[in-house]
PDB file of C-alpha atoms in Angstrom:
ATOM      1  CA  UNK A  25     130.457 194.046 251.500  1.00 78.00           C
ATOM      2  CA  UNK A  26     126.914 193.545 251.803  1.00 77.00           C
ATOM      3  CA  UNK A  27     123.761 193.482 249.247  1.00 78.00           C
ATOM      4  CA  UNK A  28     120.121 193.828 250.389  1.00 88.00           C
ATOM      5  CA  UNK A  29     117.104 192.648 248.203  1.00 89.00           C
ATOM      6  CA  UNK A  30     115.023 195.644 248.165  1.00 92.00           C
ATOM      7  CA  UNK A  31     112.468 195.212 244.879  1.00 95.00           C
ATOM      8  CA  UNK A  32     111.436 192.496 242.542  1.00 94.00           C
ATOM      9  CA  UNK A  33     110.321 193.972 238.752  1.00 95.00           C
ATOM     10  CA  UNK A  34     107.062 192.632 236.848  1.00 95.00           C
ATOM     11  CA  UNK A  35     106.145 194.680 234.109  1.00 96.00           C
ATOM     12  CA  UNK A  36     102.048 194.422 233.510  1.00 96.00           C
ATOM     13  CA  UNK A  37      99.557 194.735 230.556  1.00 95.00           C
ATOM     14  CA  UNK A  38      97.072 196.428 232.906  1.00 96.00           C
ATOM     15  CA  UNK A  39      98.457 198.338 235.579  1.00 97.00           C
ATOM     16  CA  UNK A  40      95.083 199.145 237.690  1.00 98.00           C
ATOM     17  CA  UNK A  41      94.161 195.512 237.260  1.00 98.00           C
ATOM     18  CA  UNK A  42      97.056 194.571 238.409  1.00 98.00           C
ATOM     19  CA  UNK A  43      97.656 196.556 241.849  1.00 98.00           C
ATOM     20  CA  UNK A  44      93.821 195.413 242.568  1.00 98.00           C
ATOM     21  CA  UNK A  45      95.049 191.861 242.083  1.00 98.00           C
ATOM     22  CA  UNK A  46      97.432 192.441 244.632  1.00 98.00           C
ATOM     23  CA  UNK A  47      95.933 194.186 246.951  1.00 98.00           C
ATOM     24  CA  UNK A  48      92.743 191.498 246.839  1.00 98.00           C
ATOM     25  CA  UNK A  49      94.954 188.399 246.895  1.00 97.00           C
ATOM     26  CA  UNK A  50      98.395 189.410 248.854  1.00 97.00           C
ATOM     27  CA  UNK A  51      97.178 192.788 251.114  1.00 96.00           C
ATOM     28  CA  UNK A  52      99.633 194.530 248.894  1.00 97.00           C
ATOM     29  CA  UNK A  53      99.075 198.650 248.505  1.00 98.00           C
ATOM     30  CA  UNK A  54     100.935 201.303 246.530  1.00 98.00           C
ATOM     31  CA  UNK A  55     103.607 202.849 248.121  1.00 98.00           C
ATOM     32  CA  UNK A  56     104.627 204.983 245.492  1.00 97.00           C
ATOM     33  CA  UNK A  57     104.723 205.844 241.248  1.00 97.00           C
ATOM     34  CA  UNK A  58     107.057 207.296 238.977  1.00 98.00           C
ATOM     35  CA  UNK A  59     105.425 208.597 235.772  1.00 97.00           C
ATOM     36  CA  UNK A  60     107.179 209.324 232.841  1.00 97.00           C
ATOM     37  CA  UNK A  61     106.709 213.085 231.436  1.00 98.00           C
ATOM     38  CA  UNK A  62     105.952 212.012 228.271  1.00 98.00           C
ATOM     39  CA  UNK A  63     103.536 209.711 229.406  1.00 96.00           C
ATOM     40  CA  UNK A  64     105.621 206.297 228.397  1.00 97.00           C
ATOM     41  CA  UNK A  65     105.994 204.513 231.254  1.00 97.00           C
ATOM     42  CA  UNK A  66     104.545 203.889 235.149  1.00 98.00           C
ATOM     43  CA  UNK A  67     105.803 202.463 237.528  1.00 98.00           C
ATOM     44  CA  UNK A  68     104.016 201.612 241.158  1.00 98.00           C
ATOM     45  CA  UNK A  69     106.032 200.254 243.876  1.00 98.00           C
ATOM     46  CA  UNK A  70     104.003 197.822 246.267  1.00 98.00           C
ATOM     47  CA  UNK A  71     104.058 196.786 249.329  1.00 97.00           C
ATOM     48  CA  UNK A  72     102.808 195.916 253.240  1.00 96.00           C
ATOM     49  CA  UNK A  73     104.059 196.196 256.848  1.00 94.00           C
ATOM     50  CA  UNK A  74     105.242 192.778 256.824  1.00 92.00           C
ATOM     51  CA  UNK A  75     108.589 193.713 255.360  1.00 93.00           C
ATOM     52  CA  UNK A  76     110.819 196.575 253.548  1.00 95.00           C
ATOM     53  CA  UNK A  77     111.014 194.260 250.443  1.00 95.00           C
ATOM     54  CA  UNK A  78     108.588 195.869 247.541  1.00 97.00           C
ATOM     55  CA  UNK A  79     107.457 194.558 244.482  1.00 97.00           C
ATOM     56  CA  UNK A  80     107.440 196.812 241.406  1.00 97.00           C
ATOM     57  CA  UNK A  81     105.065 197.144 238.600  1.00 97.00           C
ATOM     58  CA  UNK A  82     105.801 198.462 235.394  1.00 97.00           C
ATOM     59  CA  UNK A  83     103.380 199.535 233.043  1.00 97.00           C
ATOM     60  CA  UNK A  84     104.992 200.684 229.188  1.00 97.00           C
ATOM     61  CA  UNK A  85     103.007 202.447 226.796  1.00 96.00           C
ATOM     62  CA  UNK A  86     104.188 200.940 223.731  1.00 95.00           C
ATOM     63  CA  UNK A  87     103.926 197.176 224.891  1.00 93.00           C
ATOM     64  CA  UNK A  88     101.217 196.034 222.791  1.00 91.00           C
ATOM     65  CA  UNK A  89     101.422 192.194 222.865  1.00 91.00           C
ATOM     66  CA  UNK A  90     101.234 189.703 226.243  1.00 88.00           C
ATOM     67  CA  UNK A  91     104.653 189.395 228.119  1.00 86.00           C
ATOM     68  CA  UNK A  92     106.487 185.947 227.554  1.00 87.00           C
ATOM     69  CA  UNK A  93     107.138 184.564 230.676  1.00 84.00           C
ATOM     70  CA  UNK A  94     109.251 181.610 229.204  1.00 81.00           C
ATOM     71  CA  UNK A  95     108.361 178.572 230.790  1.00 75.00           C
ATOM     72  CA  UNK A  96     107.006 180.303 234.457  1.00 71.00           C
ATOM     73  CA  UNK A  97     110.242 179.136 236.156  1.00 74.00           C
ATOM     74  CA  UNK A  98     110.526 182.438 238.314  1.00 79.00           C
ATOM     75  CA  UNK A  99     108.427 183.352 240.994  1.00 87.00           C
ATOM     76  CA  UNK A 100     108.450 185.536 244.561  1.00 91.00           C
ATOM     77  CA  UNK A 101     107.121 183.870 247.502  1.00 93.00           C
ATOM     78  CA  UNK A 102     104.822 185.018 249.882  1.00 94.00           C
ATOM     79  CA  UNK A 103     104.538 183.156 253.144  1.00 93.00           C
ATOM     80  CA  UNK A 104     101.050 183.239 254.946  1.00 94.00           C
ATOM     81  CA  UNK A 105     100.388 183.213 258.662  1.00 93.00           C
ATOM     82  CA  UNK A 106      97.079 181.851 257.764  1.00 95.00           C
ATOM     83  CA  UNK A 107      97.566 179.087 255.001  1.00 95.00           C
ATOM     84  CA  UNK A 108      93.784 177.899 255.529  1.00 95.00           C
ATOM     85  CA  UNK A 109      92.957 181.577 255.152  1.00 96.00           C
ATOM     86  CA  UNK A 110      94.910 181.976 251.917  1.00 96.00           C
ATOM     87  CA  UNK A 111      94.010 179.511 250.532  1.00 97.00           C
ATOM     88  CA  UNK A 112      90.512 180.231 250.435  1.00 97.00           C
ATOM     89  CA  UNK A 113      90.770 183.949 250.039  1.00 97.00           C
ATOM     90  CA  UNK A 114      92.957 182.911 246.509  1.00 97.00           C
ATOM     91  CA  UNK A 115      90.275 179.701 245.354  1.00 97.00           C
ATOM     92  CA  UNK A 116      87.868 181.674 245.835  1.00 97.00           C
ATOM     93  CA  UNK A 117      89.573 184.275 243.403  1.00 97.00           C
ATOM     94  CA  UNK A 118      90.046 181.656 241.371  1.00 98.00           C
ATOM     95  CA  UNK A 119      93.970 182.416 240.688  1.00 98.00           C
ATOM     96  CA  UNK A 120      95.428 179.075 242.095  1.00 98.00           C
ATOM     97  CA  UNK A 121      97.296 177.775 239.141  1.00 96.00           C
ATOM     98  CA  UNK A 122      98.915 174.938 240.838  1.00 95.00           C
ATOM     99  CA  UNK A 123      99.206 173.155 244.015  1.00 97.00           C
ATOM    100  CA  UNK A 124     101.613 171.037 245.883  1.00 96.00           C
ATOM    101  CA  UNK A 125     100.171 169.690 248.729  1.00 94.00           C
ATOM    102  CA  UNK A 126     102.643 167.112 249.119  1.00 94.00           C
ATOM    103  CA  UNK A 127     104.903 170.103 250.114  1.00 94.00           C
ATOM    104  CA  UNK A 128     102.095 171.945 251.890  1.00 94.00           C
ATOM    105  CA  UNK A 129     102.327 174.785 248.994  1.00 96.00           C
ATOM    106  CA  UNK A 130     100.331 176.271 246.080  1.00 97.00           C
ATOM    107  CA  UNK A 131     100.895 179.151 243.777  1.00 96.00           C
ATOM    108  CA  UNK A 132      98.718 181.679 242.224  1.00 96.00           C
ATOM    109  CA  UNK A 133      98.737 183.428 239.059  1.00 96.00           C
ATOM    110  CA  UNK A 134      98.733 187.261 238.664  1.00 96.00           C
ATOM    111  CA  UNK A 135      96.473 188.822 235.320  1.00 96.00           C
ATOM    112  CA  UNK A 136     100.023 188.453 233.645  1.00 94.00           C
ATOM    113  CA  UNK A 137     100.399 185.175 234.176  1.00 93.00           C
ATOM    114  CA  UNK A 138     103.517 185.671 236.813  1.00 93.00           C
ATOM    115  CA  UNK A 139     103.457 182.740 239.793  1.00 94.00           C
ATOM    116  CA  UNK A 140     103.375 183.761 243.375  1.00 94.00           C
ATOM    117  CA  UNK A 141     104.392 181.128 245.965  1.00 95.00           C
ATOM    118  CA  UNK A 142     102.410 180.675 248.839  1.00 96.00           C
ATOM    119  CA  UNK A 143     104.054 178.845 251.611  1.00 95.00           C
ATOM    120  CA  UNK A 144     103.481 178.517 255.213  1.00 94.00           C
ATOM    121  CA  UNK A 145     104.868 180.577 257.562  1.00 90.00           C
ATOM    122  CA  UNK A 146     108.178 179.788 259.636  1.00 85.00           C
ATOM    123  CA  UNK A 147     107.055 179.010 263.416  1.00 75.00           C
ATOM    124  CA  UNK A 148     109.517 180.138 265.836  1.00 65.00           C
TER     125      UNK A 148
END
């Protein structure tokens, strides 16, 4: 028996907001949406070349408060061909919420407050 990762879930206050955040920072674009018929929920699975794996963002109606995110323990990590690039790209953006260079990592925050690792790429 085998399992394949295929999606990650983060619901999101702001759903435009959000797939421009990930577009700008991670080169992220919609590959598709689901809409409920009543209008209660969205949902817009991103994604890039790079890989099959897709992130999905999930926008409810009726949330009406900020998502608790515990203690920010979770995260998805990105690696970057270009960590120099990134980097920049991301300060610049001004959603570097804590760095690690020690480890040669940072992570970024998303307008919801979820981390994203950013970690070199493997060299083969």
């Amino acid at each position: 028996m085998a399992f394949k990762m295929i999606h990650e879930n983060y619901n999101v206050a702001d759903l435009d907001k959000s797939i421009d955040f990930y577009q700008k920072a991670l080169g992220l674009h919609e590959l598709r949406r689901k809409a409920a018929s009543d209008g209660s929920f969205i949902i817009v699975y991103m994604g890039n070349d790079e890989t099959d794996f897709e992130l999905e963002l999930t926008w409810l109606k009726d949330m009406n408060r900020p998502y608790d995110l515990g203690d920010c323990e979770f995260h998805l990590a990105f690696a970057a061909d270009d960590m120099d690039s990134a980097y920049k790209k991301h300060k610049e953006m001004d959603c570097i919420c804590y760095e690690n260079p020690d480890m040669g990592i940072y992570f970024i925050a998303d307008p919801d407050g979820y981390w994203l690792e950013i970690v070199p790429a493997k060299k083969n």
